Amino acid sequence: MDLENLWRLVLGEMEQKTSRANFATWLKGSCFLDRRDGVGCVGLPNNFAKEWVQNKYHKDLLGIIRIFDDSVKKLEFVVISEAAEEAHKRAAAAGERTSPNQSQISLEFRVDPETNLNSRYTLNSFVVGSSNELAHAAASAVVQDVGTKYNPFFVYGGVGLGKTHLIQAVGNEILLRYHGTVRPKYVTSERFTNDVVWAIRNKRMEDIKKKYRDVDVLIIDDIQFIGGKEKTEEEFFHTFNALYEHNKQIIISSDRPPQSIPTLEERLRSRFEGGLIVDISYPEYETRVAIIKSKLQQGGRLLSDEVVDLIARRVKKNIRELEGILNKIVFYQDKKQTDISRKVAEEIIDKSIQAFSRPVSDAQVIGAVADFYNIPTTDLIGRCRRKEIVEPRQVTMFLLRDILGLSYPYIGEKMGRDHTTAIHSFEKITVELTKNSNLNQKMFQIRELINKS
Ligand code: ADP
Ligand code: MG
Protein backbone atom coordinates (compact mmCIF):
# COMPACT_ATOMS: atom_id res chain seq x y z
CA MET A 1 0.00 0.00 0.00
CA ASP A 2 1.46 3.39 -0.84
CA LEU A 3 2.11 6.00 1.82
CA GLU A 4 -0.77 8.22 0.88
CA ASN A 5 -3.39 5.50 0.93
CA LEU A 6 -2.02 4.05 4.10
CA TRP A 7 -2.27 7.42 5.80
CA ARG A 8 -5.78 7.93 4.54
CA LEU A 9 -6.86 4.71 6.16
CA VAL A 10 -5.16 5.68 9.39
CA LEU A 11 -6.84 9.08 9.41
CA GLY A 12 -10.17 7.46 8.59
CA GLU A 13 -9.88 5.43 11.77
CA MET A 14 -8.61 8.35 13.81
CA GLU A 15 -11.57 10.39 12.70
CA GLN A 16 -13.83 7.88 14.41
CA LYS A 17 -11.85 8.12 17.61
CA THR A 18 -11.41 11.85 18.06
CA SER A 19 -13.78 14.76 18.24
CA ARG A 20 -14.46 16.58 15.02
CA ALA A 21 -12.68 19.73 16.20
CA ASN A 22 -9.61 17.88 17.38
CA PHE A 23 -9.41 15.92 14.20
CA ALA A 24 -9.71 19.02 12.01
CA THR A 25 -7.22 20.97 14.08
CA TRP A 26 -4.50 18.44 14.62
CA LEU A 27 -4.70 15.55 12.27
CA LYS A 28 -6.27 16.67 9.04
CA GLY A 29 -3.17 18.54 7.90
CA SER A 30 -0.82 15.66 8.64
CA CYS A 31 0.83 13.44 6.08
CA PHE A 32 2.91 10.33 5.97
CA LEU A 33 6.32 10.98 4.50
CA ASP A 34 8.31 7.83 4.75
CA ARG A 35 8.41 4.28 6.00
CA ARG A 36 11.79 2.65 6.27
CA ASP A 37 13.41 0.07 8.54
CA GLY A 38 10.34 -0.07 10.72
CA VAL A 39 10.20 3.68 11.27
CA GLY A 40 7.27 5.67 9.93
CA CYS A 41 7.66 9.40 9.50
CA VAL A 42 4.69 11.68 10.08
CA GLY A 43 4.77 15.26 8.80
CA LEU A 44 2.96 18.07 10.59
CA PRO A 45 2.58 21.68 9.42
CA ASN A 46 4.30 23.32 12.41
CA ASN A 47 6.08 22.71 15.62
CA PHE A 48 3.05 23.25 17.74
CA ALA A 49 1.05 20.61 15.91
CA LYS A 50 4.05 18.32 15.96
CA GLU A 51 4.34 18.52 19.75
CA TRP A 52 0.66 18.11 20.27
CA VAL A 53 0.19 15.14 17.98
CA GLN A 54 3.30 13.49 19.32
CA ASN A 55 2.10 13.86 22.89
CA LYS A 56 -1.56 13.09 22.45
CA TYR A 57 -1.87 10.77 19.52
CA HIS A 58 1.38 8.93 19.18
CA LYS A 59 0.12 5.67 20.63
CA ASP A 60 -3.20 5.74 18.84
CA LEU A 61 -1.57 6.46 15.52
CA LEU A 62 0.97 3.70 15.94
CA GLY A 63 -1.68 1.23 17.03
CA ILE A 64 -3.81 2.01 14.01
CA ILE A 65 -1.08 2.17 11.44
CA ARG A 66 0.03 -1.27 12.53
CA ILE A 67 -3.40 -2.63 11.82
CA PHE A 68 -2.70 -1.85 8.18
CA ASP A 69 1.05 -2.31 8.08
CA ASP A 70 2.76 -3.96 10.97
CA SER A 71 6.22 -3.53 9.52
CA VAL A 72 6.00 -0.10 11.16
CA LYS A 73 7.40 -0.39 14.67
CA LYS A 74 7.98 3.24 15.53
CA LEU A 75 6.76 6.67 14.51
CA GLU A 76 8.73 9.89 14.18
CA PHE A 77 7.22 13.33 13.89
CA VAL A 78 8.67 16.16 11.84
CA VAL A 79 7.64 19.66 10.79
CA ILE A 80 7.10 19.97 7.06
CA SER A 81 6.63 23.72 6.72
CA GLU A 82 6.57 26.71 8.98
CA ALA A 83 4.11 28.44 6.71
CA ALA A 84 0.70 29.66 7.71
CA GLU A 85 1.81 30.14 11.30
CA GLU A 86 -1.10 32.47 11.92
CA ALA A 87 -3.76 30.02 10.86
CA HIS A 88 -2.27 27.33 13.01
CA LYS A 89 -2.12 29.53 16.06
CA ARG A 90 -5.81 30.12 15.65
CA ALA A 91 -6.45 26.43 15.15
CA ALA A 92 -4.38 25.68 18.21
CA ALA A 93 -6.50 27.98 20.30
CA ALA A 94 -9.65 26.22 19.10
CA GLY A 95 -8.02 22.91 19.92
CA GLU A 96 -7.39 23.90 23.53
CA ARG A 97 -11.04 24.43 24.07
CA THR A 98 -11.96 21.08 22.67
CA SER A 99 -9.06 19.10 24.01
CA PRO A 100 -9.78 15.46 24.84
CA ASN A 101 -12.85 14.89 26.87
CA GLN A 102 -11.83 14.34 30.47
CA SER A 103 -15.18 13.04 31.57
CA GLN A 104 -15.21 9.73 29.84
CA ILE A 105 -14.72 6.70 31.99
CA SER A 106 -12.15 4.06 31.19
CA LEU A 107 -11.76 4.78 27.53
CA GLU A 108 -8.02 5.01 27.47
CA PHE A 109 -6.61 3.38 24.43
CA ARG A 110 -3.25 1.71 24.79
CA VAL A 111 -2.59 -0.72 22.04
CA ASP A 112 0.62 -2.66 22.13
CA PRO A 113 2.02 -2.51 18.61
CA GLU A 114 3.58 -5.96 18.86
CA THR A 115 0.51 -7.88 20.02
CA ASN A 116 -2.28 -5.48 18.99
CA LEU A 117 -3.68 -5.97 22.49
CA ASN A 118 -5.30 -3.09 24.34
CA SER A 119 -4.11 -3.15 27.93
CA ARG A 120 -7.42 -1.91 29.25
CA TYR A 121 -8.97 -5.34 28.72
CA THR A 122 -8.15 -7.55 31.68
CA LEU A 123 -9.83 -10.48 33.37
CA ASN A 124 -9.92 -8.42 36.54
CA SER A 125 -11.95 -5.63 35.00
CA PHE A 126 -14.34 -8.16 33.48
CA VAL A 127 -17.36 -8.28 35.77
CA VAL A 128 -18.65 -11.82 36.18
CA GLY A 129 -22.31 -12.83 36.42
CA SER A 130 -24.36 -15.81 35.36
CA SER A 131 -24.48 -14.58 31.75
CA ASN A 132 -20.74 -14.86 31.29
CA GLU A 133 -19.32 -16.90 34.14
CA LEU A 134 -18.67 -19.97 32.06
CA ALA A 135 -16.91 -17.90 29.42
CA HIS A 136 -14.86 -16.19 32.09
CA ALA A 137 -13.91 -19.47 33.76
CA ALA A 138 -12.97 -20.95 30.41
CA ALA A 139 -10.83 -17.90 29.62
CA SER A 140 -8.98 -18.30 32.92
CA ALA A 141 -8.44 -21.96 32.18
CA VAL A 142 -6.92 -21.14 28.80
CA VAL A 143 -4.45 -18.82 30.52
CA GLN A 144 -3.35 -21.74 32.74
CA ASP A 145 -3.05 -24.29 29.96
CA VAL A 146 -2.06 -22.46 26.83
CA GLY A 147 -2.37 -24.45 23.64
CA THR A 148 -3.10 -27.84 25.09
CA LYS A 149 -6.46 -28.54 26.65
CA TYR A 150 -8.85 -26.03 25.20
CA ASN A 151 -7.92 -25.58 21.61
CA PRO A 152 -9.40 -23.71 19.90
CA PHE A 153 -11.24 -21.59 22.43
CA PHE A 154 -14.36 -20.24 20.74
CA VAL A 155 -16.49 -17.48 22.34
CA TYR A 156 -19.74 -16.31 20.83
CA GLY A 157 -22.49 -13.86 21.74
CA GLY A 158 -24.36 -10.73 20.69
CA VAL A 159 -23.01 -7.27 20.05
CA GLY A 160 -21.46 -5.38 22.95
CA LEU A 161 -21.56 -8.27 25.41
CA GLY A 162 -17.84 -8.50 26.09
CA LYS A 163 -16.36 -10.90 23.54
CA THR A 164 -13.54 -8.63 22.48
CA HIS A 165 -12.90 -7.70 26.10
CA LEU A 166 -12.64 -11.34 27.14
CA ILE A 167 -10.44 -12.65 24.34
CA GLN A 168 -8.09 -9.69 24.59
CA ALA A 169 -7.97 -10.19 28.35
CA VAL A 170 -6.74 -13.74 27.78
CA GLY A 171 -3.92 -12.34 25.65
CA ASN A 172 -3.02 -9.74 28.28
CA GLU A 173 -3.08 -12.28 31.11
CA ILE A 174 -0.86 -14.63 29.12
CA LEU A 175 1.64 -11.84 28.59
CA LEU A 176 1.71 -11.14 32.31
CA ARG A 177 1.79 -14.68 33.54
CA TYR A 178 4.52 -15.92 31.23
CA HIS A 179 6.53 -12.70 31.24
CA GLY A 180 6.42 -12.35 27.51
CA THR A 181 7.82 -15.80 26.73
CA VAL A 182 4.48 -16.85 25.28
CA ARG A 183 3.65 -14.44 22.48
CA PRO A 184 0.02 -13.61 21.69
CA LYS A 185 -1.25 -11.72 18.68
CA TYR A 186 -4.69 -10.22 18.35
CA VAL A 187 -6.27 -9.54 14.99
CA THR A 188 -9.75 -8.86 13.71
CA SER A 189 -10.90 -11.16 10.96
CA GLU A 190 -11.33 -8.09 8.80
CA ARG A 191 -7.69 -7.28 9.27
CA PHE A 192 -6.70 -10.86 8.59
CA THR A 193 -8.69 -10.75 5.36
CA ASN A 194 -7.03 -7.50 4.30
CA ASP A 195 -3.64 -8.99 4.93
CA VAL A 196 -4.40 -12.03 2.84
CA VAL A 197 -5.81 -9.94 0.00
CA TRP A 198 -2.80 -7.64 0.13
CA ALA A 199 -0.39 -10.57 0.14
CA ILE A 200 -2.04 -12.21 -2.84
CA ARG A 201 -1.92 -8.99 -4.80
CA ASN A 202 1.68 -8.28 -3.94
CA LYS A 203 2.81 -11.88 -4.12
CA ARG A 204 3.97 -11.74 -0.51
CA MET A 205 2.18 -14.78 0.87
CA GLU A 206 5.34 -15.83 2.68
CA ASP A 207 5.24 -12.69 4.81
CA ILE A 208 1.71 -13.45 5.91
CA LYS A 209 2.51 -17.03 6.71
CA LYS A 210 5.41 -15.98 8.83
CA LYS A 211 3.50 -13.25 10.57
CA TYR A 212 0.61 -15.41 11.65
CA ARG A 213 2.35 -18.70 12.20
CA ASP A 214 5.14 -17.21 14.18
CA VAL A 215 3.06 -16.61 17.31
CA ASP A 216 2.13 -18.76 20.29
CA VAL A 217 -1.43 -17.53 20.70
CA LEU A 218 -3.47 -16.32 17.76
CA ILE A 219 -6.59 -14.38 18.75
CA ILE A 220 -9.06 -13.74 15.93
CA ASP A 221 -12.02 -11.46 16.59
CA ASP A 222 -15.36 -11.64 14.76
CA ILE A 223 -14.56 -14.69 12.67
CA GLN A 224 -18.02 -14.57 11.08
CA PHE A 225 -16.64 -12.03 8.60
CA ILE A 226 -14.22 -14.57 7.18
CA GLY A 227 -17.03 -16.91 6.15
CA GLY A 228 -17.46 -17.03 2.38
CA LYS A 229 -14.13 -15.47 1.46
CA GLU A 230 -12.47 -18.42 -0.17
CA LYS A 231 -8.84 -17.40 -0.25
CA THR A 232 -8.97 -16.01 3.24
CA GLU A 233 -10.66 -19.09 4.61
CA GLU A 234 -8.14 -21.25 2.86
CA GLU A 235 -5.24 -19.34 4.36
CA PHE A 236 -6.88 -19.27 7.75
CA PHE A 237 -7.39 -23.01 7.59
CA HIS A 238 -3.72 -23.61 6.87
CA THR A 239 -2.65 -21.18 9.56
CA PHE A 240 -5.03 -22.84 11.95
CA ASN A 241 -3.62 -26.29 11.22
CA ALA A 242 -0.03 -25.16 11.40
CA LEU A 243 -0.59 -23.56 14.80
CA TYR A 244 -2.76 -26.35 16.09
CA GLU A 245 -0.25 -29.03 15.23
CA HIS A 246 2.40 -27.17 17.16
CA ASN A 247 0.19 -26.85 20.23
CA LYS A 248 -0.24 -23.14 19.75
CA GLN A 249 -3.39 -21.67 21.22
CA ILE A 250 -6.12 -20.35 18.95
CA ILE A 251 -8.81 -18.09 20.35
CA ILE A 252 -11.78 -17.07 18.28
CA SER A 253 -14.82 -14.87 18.76
CA SER A 254 -17.97 -14.73 16.71
CA ASP A 255 -21.42 -13.24 16.93
CA ARG A 256 -22.89 -16.74 16.57
CA PRO A 257 -21.91 -20.39 17.08
CA PRO A 258 -19.87 -22.13 14.36
CA GLN A 259 -22.81 -24.12 13.01
CA SER A 260 -24.69 -20.89 12.35
CA ILE A 261 -22.08 -19.22 10.21
CA PRO A 262 -23.69 -20.25 6.95
CA THR A 263 -20.78 -19.66 4.61
CA LEU A 264 -18.15 -21.25 6.79
CA GLU A 265 -16.44 -24.17 5.16
CA GLU A 266 -17.28 -27.51 6.69
CA ARG A 267 -13.71 -28.48 7.52
CA LEU A 268 -13.18 -25.22 9.38
CA ARG A 269 -16.43 -25.59 11.25
CA SER A 270 -15.60 -29.06 12.43
CA ARG A 271 -12.20 -27.83 13.58
CA PHE A 272 -13.90 -25.17 15.69
CA GLU A 273 -16.31 -27.67 17.11
CA GLY A 274 -13.41 -29.81 18.27
CA GLY A 275 -12.40 -27.19 20.81
CA LEU A 276 -14.06 -25.45 23.71
CA ILE A 277 -17.12 -23.41 22.75
CA VAL A 278 -18.76 -21.02 25.22
CA ASP A 279 -21.35 -18.30 24.88
CA ILE A 280 -21.96 -14.97 26.54
CA SER A 281 -25.57 -13.94 26.94
CA TYR A 282 -27.37 -10.82 28.15
CA PRO A 283 -26.27 -9.72 31.61
CA GLU A 284 -28.94 -9.89 34.30
CA TYR A 285 -29.81 -6.90 36.48
CA GLU A 286 -27.27 -7.58 39.24
CA THR A 287 -24.45 -7.90 36.74
CA ARG A 288 -25.47 -4.67 35.05
CA VAL A 289 -25.35 -2.87 38.39
CA ALA A 290 -21.97 -4.41 39.14
CA ILE A 291 -20.64 -3.33 35.75
CA ILE A 292 -21.82 0.24 36.26
CA LYS A 293 -20.27 0.39 39.71
CA SER A 294 -17.02 -1.05 38.48
CA LYS A 295 -16.79 1.51 35.66
CA LEU A 296 -17.56 4.33 38.08
CA GLN A 297 -14.88 3.11 40.43
CA GLN A 298 -12.32 2.85 37.65
CA GLY A 299 -13.04 6.44 36.71
CA GLY A 300 -13.16 7.64 40.32
CA ARG A 301 -16.76 8.83 39.95
CA LEU A 302 -19.91 8.56 41.97
CA LEU A 303 -23.55 8.36 41.04
CA SER A 304 -26.48 7.96 43.40
CA ASP A 305 -27.84 4.42 43.85
CA GLU A 306 -31.08 5.62 42.41
CA VAL A 307 -29.45 6.66 39.15
CA VAL A 308 -27.36 3.50 38.99
CA ASP A 309 -30.53 1.48 39.42
CA LEU A 310 -32.24 3.49 36.72
CA ILE A 311 -29.49 2.90 34.18
CA ALA A 312 -29.36 -0.81 34.99
CA ARG A 313 -33.10 -1.14 34.57
CA ARG A 314 -33.26 0.65 31.29
CA VAL A 315 -30.21 -0.60 29.42
CA LYS A 316 -30.28 -4.36 29.17
CA LYS A 317 -28.89 -5.76 26.01
CA ASN A 318 -25.61 -4.13 25.23
CA ILE A 319 -22.81 -3.27 27.62
CA ARG A 320 -21.22 -0.91 25.14
CA GLU A 321 -24.46 1.04 25.05
CA LEU A 322 -24.59 0.95 28.83
CA GLU A 323 -21.09 2.44 28.98
CA GLY A 324 -22.04 5.12 26.46
CA ILE A 325 -25.03 6.22 28.48
CA LEU A 326 -23.06 6.11 31.70
CA ASN A 327 -20.43 8.34 30.14
CA LYS A 328 -23.04 10.85 29.08
CA ILE A 329 -24.54 10.98 32.53
CA VAL A 330 -21.17 11.36 34.22
CA PHE A 331 -20.22 14.02 31.72
CA TYR A 332 -23.38 15.94 32.49
CA GLN A 333 -22.83 15.65 36.22
CA ASP A 334 -19.24 16.86 35.91
CA LYS A 335 -20.28 19.80 33.83
CA LYS A 336 -23.02 20.89 36.22
CA GLN A 337 -20.93 20.06 39.26
CA THR A 338 -23.95 18.80 41.12
CA ASP A 339 -25.48 15.36 41.59
CA ILE A 340 -27.63 14.41 38.68
CA SER A 341 -31.32 13.94 39.42
CA ARG A 342 -33.33 10.91 38.46
CA LYS A 343 -35.36 13.00 36.08
CA VAL A 344 -32.40 14.37 34.16
CA ALA A 345 -30.79 10.93 34.03
CA GLU A 346 -34.04 9.58 32.65
CA GLU A 347 -34.09 12.19 29.91
CA ILE A 348 -30.54 11.39 28.90
CA ILE A 349 -31.35 7.69 28.78
CA ASP A 350 -34.50 8.28 26.74
CA LYS A 351 -32.62 10.24 24.15
CA SER A 352 -29.77 7.76 23.92
CA ILE A 353 -32.02 4.76 23.67
CA GLN A 354 -33.96 6.35 20.85
CA ALA A 355 -30.76 6.77 18.94
CA PHE A 356 -29.76 3.18 19.61
CA SER A 357 -33.06 1.45 19.29
CA ARG A 358 -33.25 1.35 15.55
CA PRO A 359 -30.06 -0.25 14.42
CA VAL A 360 -29.72 -0.09 10.67
CA SER A 361 -27.96 -2.89 8.85
CA ASP A 362 -25.72 -2.60 5.82
CA ALA A 363 -28.28 -4.68 3.91
CA GLN A 364 -30.94 -2.07 4.68
CA VAL A 365 -28.75 0.71 3.37
CA ILE A 366 -27.94 -1.17 0.18
CA GLY A 367 -31.58 -2.19 -0.24
CA ALA A 368 -32.82 1.37 0.13
CA VAL A 369 -30.37 2.76 -2.43
CA ALA A 370 -31.26 -0.01 -4.88
CA ASP A 371 -34.95 0.76 -4.35
CA PHE A 372 -34.50 4.45 -4.81
CA TYR A 373 -32.61 4.17 -8.08
CA ASN A 374 -34.70 1.25 -9.13
CA ILE A 375 -31.83 -1.08 -9.89
CA PRO A 376 -31.24 -4.64 -8.73
CA THR A 377 -29.06 -5.01 -5.65
CA THR A 378 -26.86 -7.40 -7.58
CA ASP A 379 -25.97 -4.61 -10.02
CA LEU A 380 -25.28 -2.24 -7.17
CA ILE A 381 -22.81 -4.45 -5.37
CA GLY A 382 -21.51 -6.33 -8.38
CA ARG A 383 -18.90 -5.67 -11.00
CA CYS A 384 -21.30 -4.04 -13.45
CA ARG A 385 -19.67 -1.06 -15.13
CA ARG A 386 -22.70 0.71 -16.55
CA LYS A 387 -22.63 4.47 -16.18
CA GLU A 388 -25.99 4.66 -14.39
CA ILE A 389 -24.57 2.57 -11.58
CA VAL A 390 -21.75 4.94 -10.70
CA GLU A 391 -23.71 7.42 -8.62
CA PRO A 392 -25.85 4.85 -6.77
CA ARG A 393 -22.75 2.92 -5.89
CA GLN A 394 -20.92 5.96 -4.60
CA VAL A 395 -23.98 6.97 -2.62
CA THR A 396 -24.15 3.51 -1.08
CA MET A 397 -20.53 3.60 0.00
CA PHE A 398 -21.00 7.09 1.37
CA LEU A 399 -24.00 6.02 3.44
CA LEU A 400 -22.34 2.86 4.73
CA ARG A 401 -19.60 5.06 6.11
CA ASP A 402 -21.79 7.91 7.23
CA ILE A 403 -24.60 5.99 8.91
CA LEU A 404 -22.86 2.85 10.06
CA GLY A 405 -19.30 4.10 10.45
CA LEU A 406 -17.98 1.00 8.69
CA SER A 407 -14.31 0.85 7.81
CA TYR A 408 -13.23 1.47 4.23
CA PRO A 409 -11.80 -2.00 3.71
CA TYR A 410 -15.06 -3.50 4.91
CA ILE A 411 -17.13 -1.27 2.64
CA GLY A 412 -14.87 -2.08 -0.29
CA GLU A 413 -15.27 -5.77 0.39
CA LYS A 414 -19.01 -5.46 0.70
CA MET A 415 -19.28 -3.63 -2.61
CA GLY A 416 -16.84 -5.79 -4.56
CA ARG A 417 -14.41 -2.89 -4.75
CA ASP A 418 -11.18 -2.09 -3.01
CA HIS A 419 -10.82 0.29 -0.08
CA THR A 420 -9.42 3.14 -2.19
CA THR A 421 -12.62 3.18 -4.23
CA ALA A 422 -14.59 3.34 -1.00
CA ILE A 423 -12.50 6.27 0.22
CA HIS A 424 -12.79 8.04 -3.09
CA SER A 425 -16.57 7.56 -3.17
CA PHE A 426 -17.00 8.88 0.32
CA GLU A 427 -14.96 11.97 -0.42
CA LYS A 428 -16.55 12.55 -3.79
CA ILE A 429 -20.07 12.47 -2.38
CA THR A 430 -19.09 14.58 0.63
CA VAL A 431 -17.85 17.31 -1.68
CA GLU A 432 -20.73 16.91 -4.09
CA LEU A 433 -23.26 17.36 -1.28
CA THR A 434 -21.89 20.79 -0.51
CA LYS A 435 -22.72 22.07 -3.99
CA ASN A 436 -25.30 19.85 -5.62
CA SER A 437 -28.80 20.43 -4.31
CA ASN A 438 -30.23 17.76 -6.55
CA LEU A 439 -28.06 15.15 -4.90
CA ASN A 440 -28.97 16.57 -1.51
CA GLN A 441 -32.61 16.06 -2.31
CA LYS A 442 -32.00 12.48 -3.34
CA MET A 443 -29.94 11.81 -0.25
CA PHE A 444 -32.75 13.06 1.92
CA GLN A 445 -35.21 10.70 0.29
CA ILE A 446 -32.86 7.75 0.52
CA ARG A 447 -32.36 8.37 4.21
CA GLU A 448 -36.13 8.42 4.63
CA LEU A 449 -36.32 5.08 2.86
CA ILE A 450 -33.66 3.64 5.14
CA ASN A 451 -35.51 4.85 8.21
CA LYS A 452 -38.74 3.30 7.00
CA SER A 453 -37.20 -0.01 5.94
P1 ADP B 1 -18.29 -7.37 21.86
O1 ADP B 1 -16.90 -7.65 21.37
O2 ADP B 1 -18.98 -8.60 22.37
O3 ADP B 1 -19.13 -6.62 20.88
P2 ADP B 1 -16.89 -5.73 23.77
O4 ADP B 1 -15.95 -6.73 24.33
O5 ADP B 1 -16.35 -4.73 22.83
O6 ADP B 1 -18.16 -6.45 23.14
O7 ADP B 1 -17.59 -5.00 25.00
C1 ADP B 1 -18.23 -3.76 24.88
C2 ADP B 1 -17.85 -2.88 26.06
O8 ADP B 1 -18.42 -3.42 27.25
C3 ADP B 1 -16.35 -2.84 26.28
O9 ADP B 1 -16.00 -1.54 26.66
C4 ADP B 1 -16.13 -3.80 27.42
O10 ADP B 1 -15.02 -3.43 28.20
C5 ADP B 1 -17.41 -3.70 28.21
N1 ADP B 1 -17.76 -4.96 28.85
C6 ADP B 1 -18.35 -6.03 28.28
N2 ADP B 1 -18.55 -7.01 29.16
C7 ADP B 1 -18.06 -6.57 30.33
C8 ADP B 1 -17.96 -7.14 31.63
N3 ADP B 1 -18.43 -8.36 31.92
N4 ADP B 1 -17.41 -6.38 32.61
C9 ADP B 1 -16.94 -5.15 32.34
N5 ADP B 1 -17.01 -4.55 31.14
C10 ADP B 1 -17.56 -5.25 30.14
MG1 MG C 1 -16.04 -7.15 19.53
CSV table of C-alpha atoms in Angstrom, one decimal, residues 27 89 107 146 216 278 280 295 377:
chain,number,residue,atom,x,y,z
A,27,LEU,CA,-4.7,15.5,12.3
A,89,LYS,CA,-2.1,29.5,16.1
A,107,LEU,CA,-11.8,4.8,27.5
A,146,VAL,CA,-2.1,-22.5,26.8
A,216,ASP,CA,2.1,-18.8,20.3
A,278,VAL,CA,-18.8,-21.0,25.2
A,280,ILE,CA,-22.0,-15.0,26.5
A,295,LYS,CA,-16.8,1.5,35.7
A,377,THR,CA,-29.1,-5.0,-5.6
